[in-house]
Amino acid sequence: MRLTAAVPALNLILCLLSSGATQAAQPSTEEIPAAMLHRAPPLPAPSGEVVRVTDEKALQAAVDSLKNGQTILLAPGVYRLSRTLTFAGHDSVTLRGASGGREDVVLRGEGFPARGQKIGSLIQAYDCRGLTVADLTLTGAWWHLIHVAGERGAVGALIHNVHFVDSKEQLFKVNPGYHPTVFPDSGTVEFCRFEFTGRASQRYTAGVDILGAAGWRVHDCDFIRIRGPQPDSLCDAAVMFWQQCRDVTVERCFFYECDFGIWIGLDEGYKAGKREPGTAFDIIGAVVRDNVIFRRQSGDTGISLHHAKDFEVSHNTIILNGTYPCCVEYRFAGTQGRLSGNLSDGPLCARDSAAAELEDNVDSAGPDWFVDPADGDLRLTTTGMSALRRSGQGAPAGARLGGPSSADP
């Protein structure tokens, strides 16, 4: 049975995009396997002082006068932003939708107009410690929908149950800026949905793009159609950590029709990093586990590890349907780590003198192993469970019988 992701709230967003100057691709008619998507648990009720807003003018005023510990609660509606919401000089502040439903509150930029007003990023955090953004939909940024800029000490961000739809550059961006010693560390992105309605408007874009940061965790998120403007014009990865990131985690995420799934390090990203000048590694300490990656259109590898040290890639399910020769690639001399318990329909490939410990991986998954492999429902069938048991591996947690939790699209 095929399940569609078309719901009234998403249709509203698509109408908002097409009614403005956004140069986004036409909405896709692809059917998303709803059984693979995630549902966010509610956050606790706000503590401390709460500021309630019902329109864009009041929202801008609340951000401009924000005090430490405050929560801004947005009433349901569409907020067409006149300028970036900037969080600077704050501790433990929150921006969240009042209803808890992320489709109920839409913050909208001006899209990608050829002329006129452009909203660079919808939300930007500078020297802000403990910023929470939750229960919102963001769309139509010229640069990024959320930008955490670490040059003045942005640490401890929590991004919860946010729907990111269409930006010209990265949907979510974290970087250390120009400061030589301050980094945007210890953040969490959870239960979010990242997508382009059809394809990106240009190649220079990605889903989650994190540079020079330590201690970030991306978990229980959905990445839908993170792909370039044409099948032969690939964009960057759905999730990418590079420029000397440290101790990062990507787990229990679902990747659907993305050009690349997860990048842990880039070819020579370490040369531009600032955490450890002279290092030969772009990533030290990475955990990539229990993720599901599915693609039937053109693209590149599912998981890539470049100049990476001390990585663990385990219990992921990667089905690329022959669109690229290798489901996982680990590359370059010095790269070292462990790949265990992964299930794929293609090999795990060493390149350019990389090394890794391989244990209990199965690279011969068949279509009858999954509920609906043609459309990306990669929950294991009893046939698949039996085949894995015969192989000695057992079931990868990312494609366990029953699959990830069902969710509203």
mmCIF file of C-alpha atoms in Angstrom:
data_model
loop_
_atom_site.group_PDB
_atom_site.id
_atom_site.type_symbol
_atom_site.label_atom_id
_atom_site.label_comp_id
_atom_site.label_asym_id
_atom_site.label_seq_id
_atom_site.Cartn_x
_atom_site.Cartn_y
_atom_site.Cartn_z
ATOM 1 C CA MET A 1 0.000 0.000 0.000
ATOM 2 C CA ARG A 2 1.347 3.406 -0.926
ATOM 3 C CA LEU A 3 1.012 6.277 1.511
ATOM 4 C CA THR A 4 1.143 9.894 0.412
ATOM 5 C CA ALA A 5 2.616 12.847 2.246
ATOM 6 C CA ALA A 6 0.121 15.347 0.857
ATOM 7 C CA VAL A 7 -1.698 17.072 3.729
ATOM 8 C CA PRO A 8 -3.564 20.406 3.875
ATOM 9 C CA ALA A 9 -0.867 22.140 5.910
ATOM 10 C CA LEU A 10 1.854 21.234 3.409
ATOM 11 C CA ASN A 11 -0.390 22.321 0.541
ATOM 12 C CA LEU A 12 -0.762 25.693 2.282
ATOM 13 C CA ILE A 13 3.021 26.071 2.412
ATOM 14 C CA LEU A 14 3.379 25.215 -1.267
ATOM 15 C CA CYS A 15 0.722 27.792 -2.157
ATOM 16 C CA LEU A 16 2.555 30.420 -0.117
ATOM 17 C CA LEU A 17 5.782 29.632 -1.947
ATOM 18 C CA SER A 18 4.238 29.827 -5.393
ATOM 19 C CA SER A 19 2.352 33.047 -4.618
ATOM 20 C CA GLY A 20 5.539 35.001 -3.859
ATOM 21 C CA ALA A 21 8.784 35.568 -5.715
ATOM 22 C CA THR A 22 10.304 32.236 -4.731
ATOM 23 C CA GLN A 23 12.020 30.497 -7.630
ATOM 24 C CA ALA A 24 11.543 27.018 -6.215
ATOM 25 C CA ALA A 25 10.992 23.979 -8.365
ATOM 26 C CA GLN A 26 7.461 22.734 -8.904
ATOM 27 C CA PRO A 27 6.186 20.642 -5.991
ATOM 28 C CA SER A 28 7.005 16.978 -6.399
ATOM 29 C CA THR A 29 4.284 14.373 -6.803
ATOM 30 C CA GLU A 30 6.483 11.673 -5.261
ATOM 31 C CA GLU A 31 4.814 9.577 -2.601
ATOM 32 C CA ILE A 32 6.602 9.527 0.747
ATOM 33 C CA PRO A 33 6.360 6.341 2.858
ATOM 34 C CA ALA A 34 4.644 7.778 5.913
ATOM 35 C CA ALA A 35 5.500 4.731 8.025
ATOM 36 C CA MET A 36 9.176 5.727 7.841
ATOM 37 C CA LEU A 37 8.704 9.297 9.071
ATOM 38 C CA HIS A 38 9.078 10.593 12.608
ATOM 39 C CA ARG A 39 6.641 12.141 15.049
ATOM 40 C CA ALA A 40 8.007 14.632 17.563
ATOM 41 C CA PRO A 41 7.239 14.251 21.252
ATOM 42 C CA PRO A 42 5.999 17.493 22.813
ATOM 43 C CA LEU A 43 8.392 19.710 24.712
ATOM 44 C CA PRO A 44 7.572 20.526 28.331
ATOM 45 C CA ALA A 45 5.414 23.582 28.923
ATOM 46 C CA PRO A 46 7.411 26.846 28.925
ATOM 47 C CA SER A 47 8.986 27.898 32.186
ATOM 48 C CA GLY A 48 9.730 31.467 33.136
ATOM 49 C CA GLU A 49 8.262 34.519 31.461
ATOM 50 C CA VAL A 50 6.182 33.926 28.325
ATOM 51 C CA VAL A 51 5.599 36.546 25.622
ATOM 52 C CA ARG A 52 2.677 35.744 23.319
ATOM 53 C CA VAL A 53 2.557 37.195 19.813
ATOM 54 C CA THR A 54 -0.041 37.040 17.065
ATOM 55 C CA ASP A 55 1.522 38.988 14.173
ATOM 56 C CA GLU A 56 4.877 39.777 12.562
ATOM 57 C CA LYS A 57 5.212 43.249 14.063
ATOM 58 C CA ALA A 58 4.735 41.918 17.579
ATOM 59 C CA LEU A 59 7.170 39.067 16.844
ATOM 60 C CA GLN A 60 9.925 41.455 15.761
ATOM 61 C CA ALA A 61 9.326 43.623 18.830
ATOM 62 C CA ALA A 62 9.471 40.605 21.131
ATOM 63 C CA VAL A 63 12.821 39.487 19.679
ATOM 64 C CA ASP A 64 14.226 43.024 19.837
ATOM 65 C CA SER A 65 13.326 43.345 23.553
ATOM 66 C CA LEU A 66 14.033 39.731 24.527
ATOM 67 C CA LYS A 67 15.344 39.025 28.040
ATOM 68 C CA ASN A 68 17.228 36.023 29.326
ATOM 69 C CA GLY A 69 14.978 33.091 30.142
ATOM 70 C CA GLN A 70 11.997 34.319 28.116
ATOM 71 C CA THR A 71 9.875 32.255 25.741
ATOM 72 C CA ILE A 72 8.185 33.764 22.694
ATOM 73 C CA LEU A 73 5.024 31.826 21.839
ATOM 74 C CA LEU A 74 3.582 32.329 18.351
ATOM 75 C CA ALA A 75 -0.129 31.963 17.728
ATOM 76 C CA PRO A 76 -1.083 29.873 14.670
ATOM 77 C CA GLY A 77 -0.784 31.764 11.397
ATOM 78 C CA VAL A 78 1.588 32.881 8.652
ATOM 79 C CA TYR A 79 4.251 35.443 9.641
ATOM 80 C CA ARG A 80 5.753 37.107 6.587
ATOM 81 C CA LEU A 81 9.078 38.387 7.896
ATOM 82 C CA SER A 82 10.256 41.898 7.087
ATOM 83 C CA ARG A 83 13.772 41.185 8.431
ATOM 84 C CA THR A 84 15.850 38.467 10.056
ATOM 85 C CA LEU A 85 15.021 37.423 13.604
ATOM 86 C CA THR A 86 18.397 37.886 15.328
ATOM 87 C CA PHE A 87 19.243 36.379 18.713
ATOM 88 C CA ALA A 88 22.350 37.969 20.209
ATOM 89 C CA GLY A 89 23.480 38.406 23.798
ATOM 90 C CA HIS A 90 20.870 36.057 25.272
ATOM 91 C CA ASP A 91 20.872 33.040 27.550
ATOM 92 C CA SER A 92 18.212 30.303 27.646
ATOM 93 C CA VAL A 93 15.633 31.831 25.295
ATOM 94 C CA THR A 94 12.978 30.070 23.243
ATOM 95 C CA LEU A 95 10.996 30.699 20.063
ATOM 96 C CA ARG A 96 8.186 28.212 19.559
ATOM 97 C CA GLY A 97 4.727 27.720 18.154
ATOM 98 C CA ALA A 98 1.972 27.834 20.718
ATOM 99 C CA SER A 99 0.016 24.827 19.477
ATOM 100 C CA GLY A 100 2.923 22.369 19.276
ATOM 101 C CA GLY A 101 2.014 21.560 15.654
ATOM 102 C CA ARG A 102 4.833 22.672 13.381
ATOM 103 C CA GLU A 103 2.546 23.278 10.393
ATOM 104 C CA ASP A 104 0.361 25.690 12.397
ATOM 105 C CA VAL A 105 2.979 28.467 12.478
ATOM 106 C CA VAL A 106 4.774 29.442 9.264
ATOM 107 C CA LEU A 107 7.629 31.962 9.188
ATOM 108 C CA ARG A 108 8.089 33.003 5.593
ATOM 109 C CA GLY A 109 10.851 34.980 3.907
ATOM 110 C CA GLU A 110 10.687 36.651 0.517
ATOM 111 C CA GLY A 111 12.082 33.665 -1.323
ATOM 112 C CA PHE A 112 14.546 34.245 -4.137
ATOM 113 C CA PRO A 113 13.421 37.406 -5.921
ATOM 114 C CA ALA A 114 15.480 38.761 -8.805
ATOM 115 C CA ARG A 115 14.951 42.255 -7.439
ATOM 116 C CA GLY A 116 13.662 43.829 -4.286
ATOM 117 C CA GLN A 117 13.779 42.745 -0.675
ATOM 118 C CA LYS A 118 15.637 39.603 0.324
ATOM 119 C CA ILE A 119 15.610 38.019 3.783
ATOM 120 C CA GLY A 120 19.072 36.466 4.119
ATOM 121 C CA SER A 121 18.339 34.076 7.001
ATOM 122 C CA LEU A 122 15.018 33.819 8.755
ATOM 123 C CA ILE A 123 16.601 33.105 12.151
ATOM 124 C CA GLN A 124 20.172 33.926 13.123
ATOM 125 C CA ALA A 125 21.942 33.213 16.423
ATOM 126 C CA TYR A 126 25.176 34.938 17.439
ATOM 127 C CA ASP A 127 26.358 35.112 21.060
ATOM 128 C CA CYS A 128 23.321 33.205 22.246
ATOM 129 C CA ARG A 129 23.659 30.351 24.710
ATOM 130 C CA GLY A 130 20.832 27.886 24.972
ATOM 131 C CA LEU A 131 18.541 29.003 22.140
ATOM 132 C CA THR A 132 15.556 26.720 21.492
ATOM 133 C CA VAL A 133 13.548 26.910 18.253
ATOM 134 C CA ALA A 134 10.566 24.569 18.156
ATOM 135 C CA ASP A 135 7.215 23.723 16.583
ATOM 136 C CA LEU A 136 7.478 25.946 13.491
ATOM 137 C CA THR A 137 7.667 25.789 9.710
ATOM 138 C CA LEU A 138 10.339 27.933 8.001
ATOM 139 C CA THR A 139 10.449 28.684 4.279
ATOM 140 C CA GLY A 140 11.788 31.066 1.645
ATOM 141 C CA ALA A 141 15.231 32.281 2.810
ATOM 142 C CA TRP A 142 17.782 33.808 0.439
ATOM 143 C CA TRP A 143 20.578 32.112 2.426
ATOM 144 C CA HIS A 144 19.617 29.823 5.330
ATOM 145 C CA LEU A 145 16.413 29.190 7.218
ATOM 146 C CA ILE A 146 18.395 29.025 10.480
ATOM 147 C CA HIS A 147 22.014 30.150 10.800
ATOM 148 C CA VAL A 148 23.970 29.515 14.008
ATOM 149 C CA ALA A 149 27.064 31.713 13.752
ATOM 150 C CA GLY A 150 29.646 30.759 16.336
ATOM 151 C CA GLU A 151 32.055 33.654 16.121
ATOM 152 C CA ARG A 152 30.520 35.231 19.215
ATOM 153 C CA GLY A 153 29.821 32.115 21.228
ATOM 154 C CA ALA A 154 26.542 30.541 20.071
ATOM 155 C CA VAL A 155 26.428 27.233 21.949
ATOM 156 C CA GLY A 156 23.845 24.759 23.137
ATOM 157 C CA ALA A 157 21.186 25.321 20.461
ATOM 158 C CA LEU A 158 18.161 23.002 20.396
ATOM 159 C CA ILE A 159 16.161 22.743 17.157
ATOM 160 C CA HIS A 160 13.039 20.662 17.792
ATOM 161 C CA ASN A 161 10.120 19.757 15.516
ATOM 162 C CA VAL A 162 10.897 22.364 12.864
ATOM 163 C CA HIS A 163 9.878 21.903 9.219
ATOM 164 C CA PHE A 164 12.506 23.400 6.891
ATOM 165 C CA VAL A 165 11.159 23.980 3.369
ATOM 166 C CA ASP A 166 13.132 25.601 0.510
ATOM 167 C CA SER A 167 16.020 27.997 0.921
ATOM 168 C CA LYS A 168 18.470 29.150 -1.702
ATOM 169 C CA GLU A 169 21.499 27.914 0.239
ATOM 170 C CA GLN A 170 21.654 25.533 3.210
ATOM 171 C CA LEU A 171 18.447 24.828 5.081
ATOM 172 C CA PHE A 172 20.283 24.775 8.437
ATOM 173 C CA LYS A 173 23.795 26.199 8.759
ATOM 174 C CA VAL A 174 26.317 26.194 11.606
ATOM 175 C CA ASN A 175 29.775 27.713 11.273
ATOM 176 C CA PRO A 176 32.425 29.335 13.473
ATOM 177 C CA GLY A 177 32.771 32.476 11.383
ATOM 178 C CA TYR A 178 36.049 34.357 11.602
ATOM 179 C CA HIS A 179 36.851 34.044 15.298
ATOM 180 C CA PRO A 180 40.034 31.980 15.766
ATOM 181 C CA THR A 181 39.096 30.234 19.034
ATOM 182 C CA VAL A 182 35.303 30.364 19.557
ATOM 183 C CA PHE A 183 33.153 27.565 18.174
ATOM 184 C CA PRO A 184 29.416 26.838 17.899
ATOM 185 C CA ASP A 185 29.371 23.667 19.980
ATOM 186 C CA SER A 186 26.981 21.284 21.734
ATOM 187 C CA GLY A 187 23.807 21.587 19.670
ATOM 188 C CA THR A 188 20.920 19.240 18.947
ATOM 189 C CA VAL A 189 18.662 18.935 15.885
ATOM 190 C CA GLU A 190 15.778 16.552 16.569
ATOM 191 C CA PHE A 191 12.459 15.480 15.089
ATOM 192 C CA CYS A 192 12.768 17.953 12.231
ATOM 193 C CA ARG A 193 11.861 17.639 8.550
ATOM 194 C CA PHE A 194 14.141 19.073 5.872
ATOM 195 C CA GLU A 195 13.014 19.238 2.259
ATOM 196 C CA PHE A 196 12.839 20.878 -1.103
ATOM 197 C CA THR A 197 9.386 20.867 -2.605
ATOM 198 C CA GLY A 198 10.825 19.517 -5.860
ATOM 199 C CA ARG A 199 14.504 20.267 -6.361
ATOM 200 C CA ALA A 200 16.885 22.906 -5.056
ATOM 201 C CA SER A 201 17.203 26.081 -7.112
ATOM 202 C CA GLN A 202 21.015 25.733 -7.286
ATOM 203 C CA ARG A 203 23.817 23.278 -6.514
ATOM 204 C CA TYR A 204 25.248 25.196 -3.529
ATOM 205 C CA THR A 205 22.838 23.969 -0.910
ATOM 206 C CA ALA A 206 22.416 21.208 1.670
ATOM 207 C CA GLY A 207 20.158 20.078 4.478
ATOM 208 C CA VAL A 208 22.205 20.326 7.703
ATOM 209 C CA ASP A 209 25.647 21.875 7.091
ATOM 210 C CA ILE A 210 27.873 22.070 10.202
ATOM 211 C CA LEU A 211 31.458 23.353 10.152
ATOM 212 C CA GLY A 212 34.080 23.446 12.893
ATOM 213 C CA ALA A 213 31.743 22.376 15.703
ATOM 214 C CA ALA A 214 31.928 19.773 18.437
ATOM 215 C CA GLY A 215 29.294 17.791 20.258
ATOM 216 C CA TRP A 216 26.405 18.143 17.779
ATOM 217 C CA ARG A 217 23.715 15.483 17.518
ATOM 218 C CA VAL A 218 21.219 15.127 14.650
ATOM 219 C CA HIS A 219 18.593 12.513 15.436
ATOM 220 C CA ASP A 220 15.123 11.323 14.460
ATOM 221 C CA CYS A 221 14.902 13.696 11.496
ATOM 222 C CA ASP A 222 13.574 13.274 7.947
ATOM 223 C CA PHE A 223 15.452 14.513 4.879
ATOM 224 C CA ILE A 224 13.294 14.676 1.767
ATOM 225 C CA ARG A 225 14.576 15.503 -1.745
ATOM 226 C CA ILE A 226 17.827 17.237 -0.760
ATOM 227 C CA ARG A 227 18.978 17.282 -4.376
ATOM 228 C CA GLY A 228 20.328 19.585 -7.049
ATOM 229 C CA PRO A 229 18.387 21.469 -9.711
ATOM 230 C CA GLN A 230 18.896 18.731 -12.326
ATOM 231 C CA PRO A 231 19.626 14.989 -12.130
ATOM 232 C CA ASP A 232 23.170 15.629 -13.408
ATOM 233 C CA SER A 233 23.740 18.645 -11.117
ATOM 234 C CA LEU A 234 24.169 17.289 -7.592
ATOM 235 C CA CYS A 235 23.968 19.478 -4.511
ATOM 236 C CA ASP A 236 25.763 18.814 -1.210
ATOM 237 C CA ALA A 237 24.746 16.224 1.350
ATOM 238 C CA ALA A 238 21.575 16.053 3.390
ATOM 239 C CA VAL A 239 23.781 16.051 6.525
ATOM 240 C CA MET A 240 27.392 17.202 6.415
ATOM 241 C CA PHE A 241 30.013 17.739 9.125
ATOM 242 C CA TRP A 242 33.382 19.152 8.071
ATOM 243 C CA GLN A 243 36.208 21.636 8.762
ATOM 244 C CA GLN A 244 37.430 19.825 11.870
ATOM 245 C CA CYS A 245 34.230 18.831 13.602
ATOM 246 C CA ARG A 246 34.569 16.685 16.705
ATOM 247 C CA ASP A 247 32.410 14.071 18.458
ATOM 248 C CA VAL A 248 29.296 14.274 16.294
ATOM 249 C CA THR A 249 26.309 11.936 15.982
ATOM 250 C CA VAL A 250 23.730 11.221 13.267
ATOM 251 C CA GLU A 251 21.194 8.601 14.277
ATOM 252 C CA ARG A 252 17.728 7.269 13.507
ATOM 253 C CA CYS A 253 17.193 9.602 10.538
ATOM 254 C CA PHE A 254 15.383 8.836 7.280
ATOM 255 C CA PHE A 255 16.814 10.031 3.953
ATOM 256 C CA TYR A 256 14.506 9.936 0.936
ATOM 257 C CA GLU A 257 15.692 10.748 -2.617
ATOM 258 C CA CYS A 258 18.736 12.804 -1.593
ATOM 259 C CA ASP A 259 21.777 13.245 -3.863
ATOM 260 C CA PHE A 260 24.047 12.318 -0.947
ATOM 261 C CA GLY A 261 23.012 11.038 2.463
ATOM 262 C CA ILE A 262 25.646 11.779 5.114
ATOM 263 C CA TRP A 263 29.093 13.322 4.729
ATOM 264 C CA ILE A 264 31.511 12.881 7.611
ATOM 265 C CA GLY A 265 34.378 15.111 6.500
ATOM 266 C CA LEU A 266 35.208 16.448 3.044
ATOM 267 C CA ASP A 267 38.119 15.909 0.676
ATOM 268 C CA GLU A 268 40.348 18.643 2.119
ATOM 269 C CA GLY A 269 38.021 20.302 4.606
ATOM 270 C CA TYR A 270 40.559 19.890 7.414
ATOM 271 C CA LYS A 271 42.849 22.407 5.714
ATOM 272 C CA ALA A 272 40.333 25.211 6.293
ATOM 273 C CA GLY A 273 39.467 24.247 9.878
ATOM 274 C CA LYS A 274 40.645 26.180 12.944
ATOM 275 C CA ARG A 275 40.189 23.857 15.911
ATOM 276 C CA GLU A 276 43.498 22.046 15.419
ATOM 277 C CA PRO A 277 45.834 23.698 12.921
ATOM 278 C CA GLY A 278 48.030 21.196 11.131
ATOM 279 C CA THR A 279 45.802 18.173 11.726
ATOM 280 C CA ALA A 280 45.405 15.584 8.992
ATOM 281 C CA PHE A 281 41.798 14.826 10.004
ATOM 282 C CA ASP A 282 38.581 16.602 9.198
ATOM 283 C CA ILE A 283 36.535 14.602 11.716
ATOM 284 C CA ILE A 284 37.618 12.993 14.974
ATOM 285 C CA GLY A 285 34.901 10.999 16.678
ATOM 286 C CA ALA A 286 31.692 10.362 14.702
ATOM 287 C CA VAL A 287 28.764 8.022 15.313
ATOM 288 C CA VAL A 288 26.427 7.257 12.387
ATOM 289 C CA ARG A 289 23.891 4.628 13.376
ATOM 290 C CA ASP A 290 20.361 3.333 12.831
ATOM 291 C CA ASN A 291 19.733 5.548 9.800
ATOM 292 C CA VAL A 292 17.725 4.581 6.713
ATOM 293 C CA ILE A 293 18.809 5.922 3.312
ATOM 294 C CA PHE A 294 16.705 5.308 0.216
ATOM 295 C CA ARG A 295 17.107 6.532 -3.354
ATOM 296 C CA ARG A 296 15.900 5.394 -6.762
ATOM 297 C CA GLN A 297 16.987 8.485 -8.761
ATOM 298 C CA SER A 298 20.526 9.523 -9.704
ATOM 299 C CA GLY A 299 23.003 10.525 -7.029
ATOM 300 C CA ASP A 300 26.182 9.590 -5.199
ATOM 301 C CA THR A 301 27.067 7.471 -2.180
ATOM 302 C CA GLY A 302 24.827 7.061 0.851
ATOM 303 C CA ILE A 303 27.454 7.599 3.577
ATOM 304 C CA SER A 304 30.896 9.093 2.942
ATOM 305 C CA LEU A 305 33.798 9.336 5.396
ATOM 306 C CA HIS A 306 36.738 11.556 4.384
ATOM 307 C CA HIS A 307 39.855 12.121 6.480
ATOM 308 C CA ALA A 308 37.887 10.715 9.421
ATOM 309 C CA LYS A 309 39.272 9.147 12.579
ATOM 310 C CA ASP A 310 37.548 7.080 15.259
ATOM 311 C CA PHE A 311 34.210 6.715 13.500
ATOM 312 C CA GLU A 312 31.487 4.171 14.146
ATOM 313 C CA VAL A 313 29.054 3.504 11.291
ATOM 314 C CA SER A 314 26.630 0.845 12.469
ATOM 315 C CA HIS A 315 23.190 -0.644 11.834
ATOM 316 C CA ASN A 316 22.311 1.630 8.933
ATOM 317 C CA THR A 317 20.103 0.524 6.039
ATOM 318 C CA ILE A 318 21.178 1.922 2.649
ATOM 319 C CA ILE A 319 19.217 1.117 -0.496
ATOM 320 C CA LEU A 320 20.415 3.019 -3.586
ATOM 321 C CA ASN A 321 18.898 0.798 -6.266
ATOM 322 C CA GLY A 322 22.054 0.766 -8.367
ATOM 323 C CA THR A 323 22.237 4.563 -8.686
ATOM 324 C CA TYR A 324 25.855 4.564 -7.413
ATOM 325 C CA PRO A 325 28.396 1.708 -7.188
ATOM 326 C CA CYS A 326 29.071 2.020 -3.426
ATOM 327 C CA CYS A 327 26.563 2.487 -0.616
ATOM 328 C CA VAL A 328 29.323 3.583 1.803
ATOM 329 C CA GLU A 329 32.719 5.052 0.930
ATOM 330 C CA TYR A 330 35.636 5.686 3.273
ATOM 331 C CA ARG A 331 38.519 7.562 1.746
ATOM 332 C CA PHE A 332 42.092 8.826 2.105
ATOM 333 C CA ALA A 333 45.161 7.635 3.978
ATOM 334 C CA GLY A 334 44.791 7.747 7.740
ATOM 335 C CA THR A 335 41.023 7.351 7.669
ATOM 336 C CA GLN A 336 40.136 4.730 10.265
ATOM 337 C CA GLY A 337 37.107 3.489 12.109
ATOM 338 C CA ARG A 338 34.536 0.724 12.288
ATOM 339 C CA LEU A 339 31.626 -0.289 10.058
ATOM 340 C CA SER A 340 29.396 -2.937 11.580
ATOM 341 C CA GLY A 341 25.938 -4.398 11.168
ATOM 342 C CA ASN A 342 25.011 -2.314 8.128
ATOM 343 C CA LEU A 343 22.497 -3.558 5.560
ATOM 344 C CA SER A 344 22.744 -2.393 1.945
ATOM 345 C CA ASP A 345 22.098 -3.338 -1.663
ATOM 346 C CA GLY A 346 25.658 -2.504 -2.682
ATOM 347 C CA PRO A 347 29.210 -2.696 -1.321
ATOM 348 C CA LEU A 348 31.055 -0.699 1.317
ATOM 349 C CA CYS A 349 34.134 0.629 -0.477
ATOM 350 C CA ALA A 350 37.600 1.664 0.661
ATOM 351 C CA ARG A 351 39.258 4.308 -1.515
ATOM 352 C CA ASP A 352 42.587 6.129 -1.587
ATOM 353 C CA SER A 353 44.320 3.973 1.078
ATOM 354 C CA ALA A 354 41.638 4.326 3.768
ATOM 355 C CA ALA A 355 41.238 1.574 6.364
ATOM 356 C CA ALA A 356 38.356 0.397 8.525
ATOM 357 C CA GLU A 357 37.308 -2.561 10.626
ATOM 358 C CA LEU A 358 34.346 -4.315 8.969
ATOM 359 C CA GLU A 359 32.085 -6.662 10.905
ATOM 360 C CA ASP A 360 28.696 -8.281 10.175
ATOM 361 C CA ASN A 361 27.756 -6.064 7.230
ATOM 362 C CA VAL A 362 25.356 -7.441 4.597
ATOM 363 C CA ASP A 363 25.524 -5.848 1.146
ATOM 364 C CA SER A 364 23.105 -8.084 -0.767
ATOM 365 C CA ALA A 365 19.677 -6.936 0.393
ATOM 366 C CA GLY A 366 16.889 -8.109 -1.914
ATOM 367 C CA PRO A 367 13.596 -6.354 -2.671
ATOM 368 C CA ASP A 368 11.551 -9.021 -0.887
ATOM 369 C CA TRP A 369 13.323 -8.159 2.358
ATOM 370 C CA PHE A 370 11.297 -4.934 2.740
ATOM 371 C CA VAL A 371 7.649 -3.926 2.993
ATOM 372 C CA ASP A 372 7.602 -1.662 -0.081
ATOM 373 C CA PRO A 373 11.137 -1.101 -1.406
ATOM 374 C CA ALA A 374 9.918 0.576 -4.598
ATOM 375 C CA ASP A 375 8.673 3.545 -2.572
ATOM 376 C CA GLY A 376 11.142 3.565 0.310
ATOM 377 C CA ASP A 377 9.244 1.699 3.022
ATOM 378 C CA LEU A 378 12.264 -0.225 4.271
ATOM 379 C CA ARG A 379 10.713 -1.909 7.259
ATOM 380 C CA LEU A 380 11.883 -5.485 7.232
ATOM 381 C CA THR A 381 9.558 -8.296 6.275
ATOM 382 C CA THR A 382 9.765 -11.722 7.869
ATOM 383 C CA THR A 383 11.643 -12.807 4.738
ATOM 384 C CA GLY A 384 14.222 -10.084 5.329
ATOM 385 C CA MET A 385 14.515 -10.943 9.015
ATOM 386 C CA SER A 386 15.073 -14.591 8.177
ATOM 387 C CA ALA A 387 17.711 -13.759 5.562
ATOM 388 C CA LEU A 388 19.609 -11.606 8.034
ATOM 389 C CA ARG A 389 19.486 -14.258 10.707
ATOM 390 C CA ARG A 390 20.894 -16.789 8.255
ATOM 391 C CA SER A 391 23.713 -14.358 7.502
ATOM 392 C CA GLY A 392 24.534 -14.183 11.189
ATOM 393 C CA GLN A 393 24.010 -10.445 11.386
ATOM 394 C CA GLY A 394 20.572 -10.112 12.965
ATOM 395 C CA ALA A 395 18.396 -7.119 12.190
ATOM 396 C CA PRO A 396 19.922 -3.681 11.745
ATOM 397 C CA ALA A 397 18.109 -1.389 14.154
ATOM 398 C CA GLY A 398 17.545 1.144 11.377
ATOM 399 C CA ALA A 399 15.297 -1.303 9.522
ATOM 400 C CA ARG A 400 13.956 -3.408 12.354
ATOM 401 C CA LEU A 401 10.717 -5.302 11.926
ATOM 402 C CA GLY A 402 7.973 -2.734 12.451
ATOM 403 C CA GLY A 403 10.208 0.110 11.301
ATOM 404 C CA PRO A 404 10.645 3.587 12.764
ATOM 405 C CA SER A 405 7.630 5.192 14.422
ATOM 406 C CA SER A 406 4.768 6.253 12.178
ATOM 407 C CA ALA A 407 4.259 9.988 11.816
ATOM 408 C CA ASP A 408 2.190 12.708 10.374
ATOM 409 C CA PRO A 409 3.990 13.850 7.175
#
